[in-house]
Amino acid sequence: MSSSEYTFKLVQVCLPEPSKLVVMCDKRKRQCVCLCQVYKSCLDGLLPNYQAFYRVCSRLTKHQSTLLSGQDKQLLVALAGMDVSVPHVAVVSLAVCCRALKLCKVPAAVLHAFDDIRLKPASQVVLGLPEHILAAHAQPSPNPVQLQMTTPFPVTLPECALPADFKKQHGLLAKPHKHLVHRAVLAQHMGEFKSFSTSPFQLNRKGIAHSSRTWQNSEKHVYLFLGYCHHYQQVSQPTLQLFLSSPLIAQFVSFHIAAGHSQLYIRNFLSCAKCVLRWWQSKPGGNHPSFVEGLEWLQTLGLQVADQLPRPSKDPKGLADIGKWMCAADLVHTIHGAEQQSQAQMQQQGVTVETSRDMHDAALAAMIFSHLPPVRLSCIRSLVGPAYLGPCLHPDCKEPSCEGNRLSIMSESPLLMRISLPHHKNARKWGKAVIEFDVPSDLAQLLHTYLGAPRKALLEHHLLIGDACPYVFMDMHGRGFVAAAVLTLYWQKWLVSRGGVPMNPSMCRQVFVDERQSDSATAGPSNQGAAMVMGHSVKQWDKWYDMQYHPRLAQNAVDGMQSWRAAMLQSHTLAAPDLTLSTALHCGHVLVSDSEESRYQSCCSDSDSDIDIELD
């Protein structure tokens, strides 16, 4: 099997249970890629041959091998007819492969066979790798026989001071530790945990399957915790078994508190830890009582973290004092100035990379704020252009006819553009209702101009061909804003360059709600309609976005009391009945005249009965 750049060869590895080994030779760089289809017995740790070979190769290259991903991996998998979920795919030199085989004491005949693959990629070769050859490099089984949590559970959090070598990027995905992610045991754990969390039907799991975004967040928290254990707790081979250690979890929470992380961040980690424990519970031997106690301990820890750690301030006045807030009028004026300037520069200087980037930024800012109620950033990041005709790019979409979050041109004359958002945060709660609306004329003209020659100039500048980037908006490298953090940094840098403040783009939603709910709000869209475009409800405005909701209601109530008091003073008051009271006291009771005695006795008897009931 061959292509224009690579030569592929499918090799059968003779083991007690056959495994397929693909060797890909690059004609230009003379590198090879080793990919093993690991069968179930291999996953259970019974045949660690390929894992050991992979570890030897990684050690020889000092963990600097290039991971294969994207179209190269898909092409390799498709040609080899193998499972795309195989985790171990790496590029190493042929010399390293041969040396690794020698270190593993592979017989000379096998080395000659491997050389034959290198010299004659089209030849059919059978490699015999008996299990005992690589036994010295094998790791223990990733699934311990006895599963239980470390007891007793900590009753308080340990004190923690940030170490002198504190690094914000301490996770396993950081470059110094990234090689640990691809070790056999951890890779197997993460594969099983992902399958347990994301499978549509997993009846030993509580709740529905994780979405792709939820899984990415869980994966991030797992790697951060394991990186902490590796870097600060000297754990040489981090695996998901570390989540069974409650003291390590308590130390990690203390580390978060010392680093000044928010309580929401810590609670999200604890939720991830509970998911990992439930995964361990589903495995054979996971019915130990310590798991139930561990889940309760994590629940208690999360509640107390939420109670003791303060939430970050979202008050407009406090945010303005630290330079993180712009009022709605200033933000609209800034974006409008960017629109006018980009269009004027395009007319004066023509289509260049610089003018195209300025128009891109103005169109992006106009989508985030000013022309529309602030749409969710996830919808803007995933918005595809009219020229994209492929399938839906949302990773969790199961509708065959879905076109994804799309910007469409309905007519050229007069210009009419429409935005359809089937994938938004509350799509499931709304019964898959689509947020759909026609784009205002000014914004439609700006987007139509940008999608023409300026966008093509940006794609050509980034060495992309035609509409290779399907998304409407792209970063400085010609890629879509797949990660939310990339768009946040991009927006902050642009806003500061326009004379604004480094405010998060998600804060625009609060700016809009603050203006719409204020007493000085100008004429504009209905609150219910605006909330629909924003992807939630007016109730969410009062709960999350309108920080002046309670003070404003309280002040309005106090101001209204003054007019109520004046009305009460002017109203007609009825004359009170004339009562004649005796000044004499008898047994601590007030004595009334004979005309009122019967009424007083009835009241007294009622009071006595009430007292008797209370005593009973």
mmCIF file of C-alpha atoms in Angstrom, residues 16-296:
data_model
loop_
_atom_site.group_PDB
_atom_site.id
_atom_site.type_symbol
_atom_site.label_atom_id
_atom_site.label_comp_id
_atom_site.label_asym_id
_atom_site.label_seq_id
_atom_site.Cartn_x
_atom_site.Cartn_y
_atom_site.Cartn_z
ATOM 1 C CA PRO A 16 -0.158 -16.340 21.332
ATOM 2 C CA GLU A 17 -2.921 -13.993 20.162
ATOM 3 C CA PRO A 18 -2.069 -12.252 16.868
ATOM 4 C CA SER A 19 -1.485 -8.526 16.760
ATOM 5 C CA LYS A 20 -1.041 -6.318 13.718
ATOM 6 C CA LEU A 21 2.003 -4.084 13.425
ATOM 7 C CA VAL A 22 2.053 -1.309 10.840
ATOM 8 C CA VAL A 23 5.371 0.070 9.683
ATOM 9 C CA MET A 24 5.231 3.338 7.765
ATOM 10 C CA CYS A 25 8.412 4.551 6.073
ATOM 11 C CA ASP A 26 8.748 8.185 5.067
ATOM 12 C CA LYS A 27 10.569 8.397 1.743
ATOM 13 C CA ARG A 28 12.072 11.782 2.489
ATOM 14 C CA LYS A 29 13.125 11.602 6.147
ATOM 15 C CA ARG A 30 13.489 7.802 6.338
ATOM 16 C CA GLN A 31 11.444 7.541 9.493
ATOM 17 C CA CYS A 32 9.051 4.835 10.474
ATOM 18 C CA VAL A 33 5.892 4.768 12.490
ATOM 19 C CA CYS A 34 5.047 1.761 14.619
ATOM 20 C CA LEU A 35 1.396 1.256 15.415
ATOM 21 C CA CYS A 36 0.048 -1.799 17.165
ATOM 22 C CA GLN A 37 -3.528 -3.017 17.208
ATOM 23 C CA VAL A 38 -3.720 -4.144 20.835
ATOM 24 C CA TYR A 39 -6.210 -6.932 21.410
ATOM 25 C CA LYS A 40 -8.239 -7.373 24.577
ATOM 26 C CA SER A 41 -5.726 -9.695 26.192
ATOM 27 C CA CYS A 42 -3.041 -7.073 25.586
ATOM 28 C CA LEU A 43 -5.233 -4.440 27.191
ATOM 29 C CA ASP A 44 -5.550 -6.649 30.238
ATOM 30 C CA GLY A 45 -1.775 -6.619 30.579
ATOM 31 C CA LEU A 46 -1.258 -10.241 29.467
ATOM 32 C CA LEU A 47 0.862 -9.396 26.421
ATOM 33 C CA PRO A 48 2.937 -6.267 27.134
ATOM 34 C CA ASN A 49 5.305 -6.777 24.171
ATOM 35 C CA TYR A 50 4.428 -3.755 22.125
ATOM 36 C CA GLN A 51 4.135 -1.536 25.193
ATOM 37 C CA ALA A 52 7.633 -2.532 26.265
ATOM 38 C CA PHE A 53 8.987 -1.930 22.760
ATOM 39 C CA TYR A 54 7.358 1.486 22.753
ATOM 40 C CA ARG A 55 8.891 2.378 26.129
ATOM 41 C CA VAL A 56 12.349 1.361 24.927
ATOM 42 C CA CYS A 57 11.967 3.531 21.834
ATOM 43 C CA SER A 58 10.813 6.452 23.966
ATOM 44 C CA ARG A 59 13.763 6.040 26.304
ATOM 45 C CA LEU A 60 16.230 5.961 23.422
ATOM 46 C CA THR A 61 14.804 9.125 21.898
ATOM 47 C CA LYS A 62 14.725 10.786 25.340
ATOM 48 C CA HIS A 63 10.959 11.173 25.003
ATOM 49 C CA GLN A 64 11.350 13.554 22.064
ATOM 50 C CA SER A 65 9.539 11.493 19.452
ATOM 51 C CA THR A 66 6.892 13.308 17.434
ATOM 52 C CA LEU A 67 3.334 12.194 18.033
ATOM 53 C CA LEU A 68 1.337 11.485 14.925
ATOM 54 C CA SER A 69 -2.051 13.146 14.778
ATOM 55 C CA GLY A 70 -4.615 14.652 12.459
ATOM 56 C CA GLN A 71 -4.826 13.596 8.832
ATOM 57 C CA ASP A 72 -1.589 11.562 8.964
ATOM 58 C CA LYS A 73 -2.980 9.337 11.696
ATOM 59 C CA GLN A 74 -6.360 9.021 9.975
ATOM 60 C CA LEU A 75 -4.655 8.081 6.694
ATOM 61 C CA LEU A 76 -2.463 5.525 8.416
ATOM 62 C CA VAL A 77 -5.390 4.002 10.270
ATOM 63 C CA ALA A 78 -7.578 3.912 7.164
ATOM 64 C CA LEU A 79 -4.961 2.218 5.002
ATOM 65 C CA ALA A 80 -4.110 -0.290 7.680
ATOM 66 C CA GLY A 81 -7.753 -1.036 8.488
ATOM 67 C CA MET A 82 -7.190 -0.529 12.192
ATOM 68 C CA ASP A 83 -9.055 0.999 15.088
ATOM 69 C CA VAL A 84 -8.714 4.800 15.282
ATOM 70 C CA SER A 85 -8.734 4.704 19.093
ATOM 71 C CA VAL A 86 -5.291 3.081 19.316
ATOM 72 C CA PRO A 87 -3.307 5.438 21.577
ATOM 73 C CA HIS A 88 0.304 4.504 20.771
ATOM 74 C CA VAL A 89 1.275 6.294 17.574
ATOM 75 C CA ALA A 90 4.715 7.909 17.445
ATOM 76 C CA VAL A 91 7.355 8.809 14.876
ATOM 77 C CA VAL A 92 10.837 7.495 15.611
ATOM 78 C CA SER A 93 13.841 6.905 13.388
ATOM 79 C CA LEU A 94 14.615 3.523 11.861
ATOM 80 C CA ALA A 95 17.909 3.425 13.714
ATOM 81 C CA VAL A 96 16.138 3.815 17.025
ATOM 82 C CA CYS A 97 13.753 0.992 16.136
ATOM 83 C CA CYS A 98 16.635 -1.351 15.277
ATOM 84 C CA ARG A 99 18.534 -0.421 18.420
ATOM 85 C CA ALA A 100 15.430 -0.942 20.541
ATOM 86 C CA LEU A 101 15.003 -4.414 19.094
ATOM 87 C CA LYS A 102 18.605 -5.212 19.918
ATOM 88 C CA LEU A 103 18.248 -3.980 23.499
ATOM 89 C CA CYS A 104 15.179 -6.164 23.850
ATOM 90 C CA LYS A 105 17.366 -9.126 22.790
ATOM 91 C CA VAL A 106 15.377 -9.878 19.679
ATOM 92 C CA PRO A 107 16.948 -12.710 17.640
ATOM 93 C CA ALA A 108 19.131 -11.785 14.666
ATOM 94 C CA ALA A 109 16.612 -13.249 12.231
ATOM 95 C CA VAL A 110 14.051 -10.718 13.436
ATOM 96 C CA LEU A 111 16.539 -7.880 12.975
ATOM 97 C CA HIS A 112 17.209 -9.012 9.412
ATOM 98 C CA ALA A 113 13.489 -9.133 8.815
ATOM 99 C CA PHE A 114 13.166 -5.593 10.129
ATOM 100 C CA ASP A 115 15.995 -4.459 7.853
ATOM 101 C CA ASP A 116 14.136 -6.099 4.987
ATOM 102 C CA ILE A 117 11.126 -3.932 5.801
ATOM 103 C CA ARG A 118 13.349 -0.856 5.759
ATOM 104 C CA LEU A 119 14.970 -1.703 2.419
ATOM 105 C CA LYS A 120 11.957 -3.292 0.734
ATOM 106 C CA PRO A 121 8.794 -1.758 2.142
ATOM 107 C CA ALA A 122 6.574 -3.794 -0.179
ATOM 108 C CA SER A 123 7.803 -7.154 1.107
ATOM 109 C CA GLN A 124 5.724 -9.368 3.369
ATOM 110 C CA VAL A 125 7.527 -10.229 6.599
ATOM 111 C CA VAL A 126 6.466 -12.164 9.668
ATOM 112 C CA LEU A 127 8.050 -11.084 12.935
ATOM 113 C CA GLY A 128 8.204 -13.543 15.789
ATOM 114 C CA LEU A 129 8.269 -11.783 19.162
ATOM 115 C CA PRO A 130 7.778 -14.397 21.906
ATOM 116 C CA GLU A 131 6.362 -13.061 25.133
ATOM 117 C CA HIS A 132 9.446 -13.866 27.203
ATOM 118 C CA ILE A 133 11.753 -11.665 25.091
ATOM 119 C CA LEU A 134 10.416 -8.341 26.391
ATOM 120 C CA ALA A 135 9.350 -9.566 29.824
ATOM 121 C CA ALA A 136 12.180 -7.666 31.502
ATOM 122 C CA HIS A 137 10.712 -4.365 30.291
ATOM 123 C CA ALA A 138 7.091 -5.156 31.109
ATOM 124 C CA GLN A 139 5.179 -3.072 33.637
ATOM 125 C CA PRO A 140 2.834 -4.532 36.275
ATOM 126 C CA SER A 141 -0.814 -4.933 35.485
ATOM 127 C CA PRO A 142 -2.640 -1.580 35.483
ATOM 128 C CA ASN A 143 -5.613 -3.151 37.274
ATOM 129 C CA PRO A 144 -4.764 -4.046 40.878
ATOM 130 C CA VAL A 145 -6.426 -7.138 42.316
ATOM 131 C CA GLN A 146 -7.682 -5.383 45.456
ATOM 132 C CA LEU A 147 -9.303 -1.979 44.910
ATOM 133 C CA GLN A 148 -9.861 0.270 47.903
ATOM 134 C CA MET A 149 -9.214 3.832 48.964
ATOM 135 C CA THR A 150 -6.566 4.929 51.424
ATOM 136 C CA THR A 151 -8.022 5.108 54.915
ATOM 137 C CA PRO A 152 -8.513 6.819 57.279
ATOM 138 C CA PHE A 153 -9.753 9.811 55.341
ATOM 139 C CA PRO A 154 -8.241 13.193 56.321
ATOM 140 C CA VAL A 155 -10.457 15.137 58.704
ATOM 141 C CA THR A 156 -8.930 18.498 57.756
ATOM 142 C CA LEU A 157 -6.908 19.938 54.894
ATOM 143 C CA PRO A 158 -3.132 20.007 55.407
ATOM 144 C CA GLU A 159 -1.345 23.324 55.374
ATOM 145 C CA CYS A 160 0.336 24.083 52.093
ATOM 146 C CA ALA A 161 2.738 26.804 51.015
ATOM 147 C CA LEU A 162 3.662 27.201 47.386
ATOM 148 C CA PRO A 163 7.064 25.610 46.762
ATOM 149 C CA ALA A 164 9.981 27.656 45.507
ATOM 150 C CA ASP A 165 9.835 25.980 42.092
ATOM 151 C CA PHE A 166 6.112 26.596 41.719
ATOM 152 C CA LYS A 167 5.054 26.349 38.100
ATOM 153 C CA LYS A 168 1.621 27.203 36.852
ATOM 154 C CA GLN A 169 2.040 24.637 34.050
ATOM 155 C CA HIS A 170 2.624 21.575 36.176
ATOM 156 C CA GLY A 171 0.217 19.202 34.408
ATOM 157 C CA LEU A 172 1.226 16.178 32.401
ATOM 158 C CA LEU A 173 0.378 18.012 29.190
ATOM 159 C CA ALA A 174 3.207 20.471 29.832
ATOM 160 C CA LYS A 175 6.290 19.805 27.710
ATOM 161 C CA PRO A 176 8.586 18.486 30.489
ATOM 162 C CA HIS A 177 6.075 15.768 31.451
ATOM 163 C CA LYS A 178 4.170 15.154 28.215
ATOM 164 C CA HIS A 179 5.943 11.847 27.575
ATOM 165 C CA LEU A 180 4.280 10.353 30.662
ATOM 166 C CA VAL A 181 0.833 10.663 29.050
ATOM 167 C CA HIS A 182 1.735 8.009 26.475
ATOM 168 C CA ARG A 183 2.947 5.328 28.850
ATOM 169 C CA ALA A 184 1.067 2.089 28.525
ATOM 170 C CA VAL A 185 -0.685 1.904 31.903
ATOM 171 C CA LEU A 186 -1.836 5.534 31.988
ATOM 172 C CA ALA A 187 -2.911 5.401 28.348
ATOM 173 C CA GLN A 188 -4.953 2.281 29.088
ATOM 174 C CA HIS A 189 -6.527 3.879 32.163
ATOM 175 C CA MET A 190 -7.494 7.011 30.240
ATOM 176 C CA GLY A 191 -8.912 4.964 27.379
ATOM 177 C CA GLU A 192 -11.096 2.909 29.711
ATOM 178 C CA PHE A 193 -12.150 5.950 31.720
ATOM 179 C CA LYS A 194 -13.093 7.821 28.532
ATOM 180 C CA SER A 195 -15.101 4.865 27.272
ATOM 181 C CA PHE A 196 -16.879 4.612 30.639
ATOM 182 C CA SER A 197 -17.683 8.338 30.692
ATOM 183 C CA THR A 198 -18.645 8.959 27.070
ATOM 184 C CA SER A 199 -20.383 5.735 25.999
ATOM 185 C CA PRO A 200 -24.029 6.497 25.127
ATOM 186 C CA PHE A 201 -25.262 3.453 27.069
ATOM 187 C CA GLN A 202 -23.259 2.581 30.184
ATOM 188 C CA LEU A 203 -25.742 1.208 32.661
ATOM 189 C CA ASN A 204 -23.270 0.966 35.553
ATOM 190 C CA ARG A 205 -22.675 4.724 35.306
ATOM 191 C CA LYS A 206 -24.831 7.360 36.935
ATOM 192 C CA GLY A 207 -26.375 9.891 34.593
ATOM 193 C CA ILE A 208 -26.002 10.487 30.887
ATOM 194 C CA ALA A 209 -22.833 10.314 28.805
ATOM 195 C CA HIS A 210 -20.297 13.126 29.018
ATOM 196 C CA SER A 211 -20.280 15.546 26.123
ATOM 197 C CA SER A 212 -17.017 16.195 24.317
ATOM 198 C CA ARG A 213 -16.540 19.453 26.203
ATOM 199 C CA THR A 214 -17.207 17.817 29.570
ATOM 200 C CA TRP A 215 -14.714 15.086 28.759
ATOM 201 C CA GLN A 216 -12.064 17.644 27.782
ATOM 202 C CA ASN A 217 -12.514 19.372 31.137
ATOM 203 C CA SER A 218 -12.297 16.048 32.998
ATOM 204 C CA GLU A 219 -9.175 15.084 31.076
ATOM 205 C CA LYS A 220 -7.602 18.443 31.919
ATOM 206 C CA HIS A 221 -8.254 18.013 35.657
ATOM 207 C CA VAL A 222 -6.901 14.449 35.599
ATOM 208 C CA TYR A 223 -3.635 15.482 33.961
ATOM 209 C CA LEU A 224 -3.232 18.456 36.307
ATOM 210 C CA PHE A 225 -3.627 16.215 39.350
ATOM 211 C CA LEU A 226 -1.254 13.561 38.009
ATOM 212 C CA GLY A 227 1.259 16.248 37.045
ATOM 213 C CA TYR A 228 1.127 17.616 40.584
ATOM 214 C CA CYS A 229 1.748 14.144 41.992
ATOM 215 C CA HIS A 230 4.652 13.602 39.620
ATOM 216 C CA HIS A 231 6.311 17.003 40.033
ATOM 217 C CA TYR A 232 5.690 17.814 43.697
ATOM 218 C CA GLN A 233 5.029 14.406 45.292
ATOM 219 C CA GLN A 234 7.792 12.535 43.399
ATOM 220 C CA VAL A 235 5.480 9.892 41.896
ATOM 221 C CA SER A 236 7.561 8.385 39.097
ATOM 222 C CA GLN A 237 4.743 6.663 37.186
ATOM 223 C CA PRO A 238 1.441 8.514 37.680
ATOM 224 C CA THR A 239 -1.724 6.555 36.917
ATOM 225 C CA LEU A 240 -5.391 6.865 37.819
ATOM 226 C CA GLN A 241 -4.731 4.720 40.889
ATOM 227 C CA LEU A 242 -3.537 7.931 42.569
ATOM 228 C CA PHE A 243 -7.191 9.001 42.822
ATOM 229 C CA LEU A 244 -7.599 6.216 45.370
ATOM 230 C CA SER A 245 -5.351 8.167 47.767
ATOM 231 C CA SER A 246 -7.447 10.604 49.781
ATOM 232 C CA PRO A 247 -4.359 12.287 51.363
ATOM 233 C CA LEU A 248 -3.063 13.166 47.884
ATOM 234 C CA ILE A 249 -6.431 14.665 46.952
ATOM 235 C CA ALA A 250 -6.471 16.696 50.179
ATOM 236 C CA GLN A 251 -2.941 17.964 49.505
ATOM 237 C CA PHE A 252 -3.892 18.892 45.947
ATOM 238 C CA VAL A 253 -6.903 20.898 47.159
ATOM 239 C CA SER A 254 -4.639 22.729 49.621
ATOM 240 C CA PHE A 255 -2.258 23.404 46.752
ATOM 241 C CA HIS A 256 -5.108 24.963 44.752
ATOM 242 C CA ILE A 257 -6.085 27.166 47.704
ATOM 243 C CA ALA A 258 -2.492 28.318 48.203
ATOM 244 C CA ALA A 259 -2.228 29.112 44.485
ATOM 245 C CA GLY A 260 -5.312 31.337 44.737
ATOM 246 C CA HIS A 261 -7.525 29.311 42.405
ATOM 247 C CA SER A 262 -11.261 29.866 42.501
ATOM 248 C CA GLN A 263 -13.639 27.653 44.439
ATOM 249 C CA LEU A 264 -15.433 26.727 41.203
ATOM 250 C CA TYR A 265 -12.168 25.399 39.774
ATOM 251 C CA ILE A 266 -11.580 23.247 42.858
ATOM 252 C CA ARG A 267 -15.157 21.945 42.890
ATOM 253 C CA ASN A 268 -14.855 20.942 39.245
ATOM 254 C CA PHE A 269 -11.762 18.908 40.116
ATOM 255 C CA LEU A 270 -13.609 17.194 42.977
ATOM 256 C CA SER A 271 -16.462 16.337 40.607
ATOM 257 C CA CYS A 272 -13.910 14.818 38.250
ATOM 258 C CA ALA A 273 -12.414 12.827 41.135
ATOM 259 C CA LYS A 274 -15.861 11.395 41.927
ATOM 260 C CA CYS A 275 -16.230 10.289 38.305
ATOM 261 C CA VAL A 276 -12.875 8.499 38.493
ATOM 262 C CA LEU A 277 -13.924 6.726 41.708
ATOM 263 C CA ARG A 278 -17.174 5.580 40.102
ATOM 264 C CA TRP A 279 -15.122 4.202 37.219
ATOM 265 C CA TRP A 280 -12.956 2.245 39.671
ATOM 266 C CA GLN A 281 -16.144 1.014 41.360
ATOM 267 C CA SER A 282 -17.343 -0.470 38.068
ATOM 268 C CA LYS A 283 -14.236 -2.656 37.748
ATOM 269 C CA PRO A 284 -13.865 -6.141 39.239
ATOM 270 C CA GLY A 285 -13.032 -5.807 42.941
ATOM 271 C CA GLY A 286 -14.429 -2.275 43.126
ATOM 272 C CA ASN A 287 -17.168 -3.051 45.637
ATOM 273 C CA HIS A 288 -15.060 -2.171 48.694
ATOM 274 C CA PRO A 289 -16.933 -0.050 51.303
ATOM 275 C CA SER A 290 -14.175 2.559 51.185
ATOM 276 C CA PHE A 291 -15.478 3.756 47.801
ATOM 277 C CA VAL A 292 -18.827 4.725 49.304
ATOM 278 C CA GLU A 293 -17.045 6.538 52.135
ATOM 279 C CA GLY A 294 -14.716 8.192 49.630
ATOM 280 C CA LEU A 295 -17.587 9.566 47.552
ATOM 281 C CA GLU A 296 -19.230 10.975 50.690
#
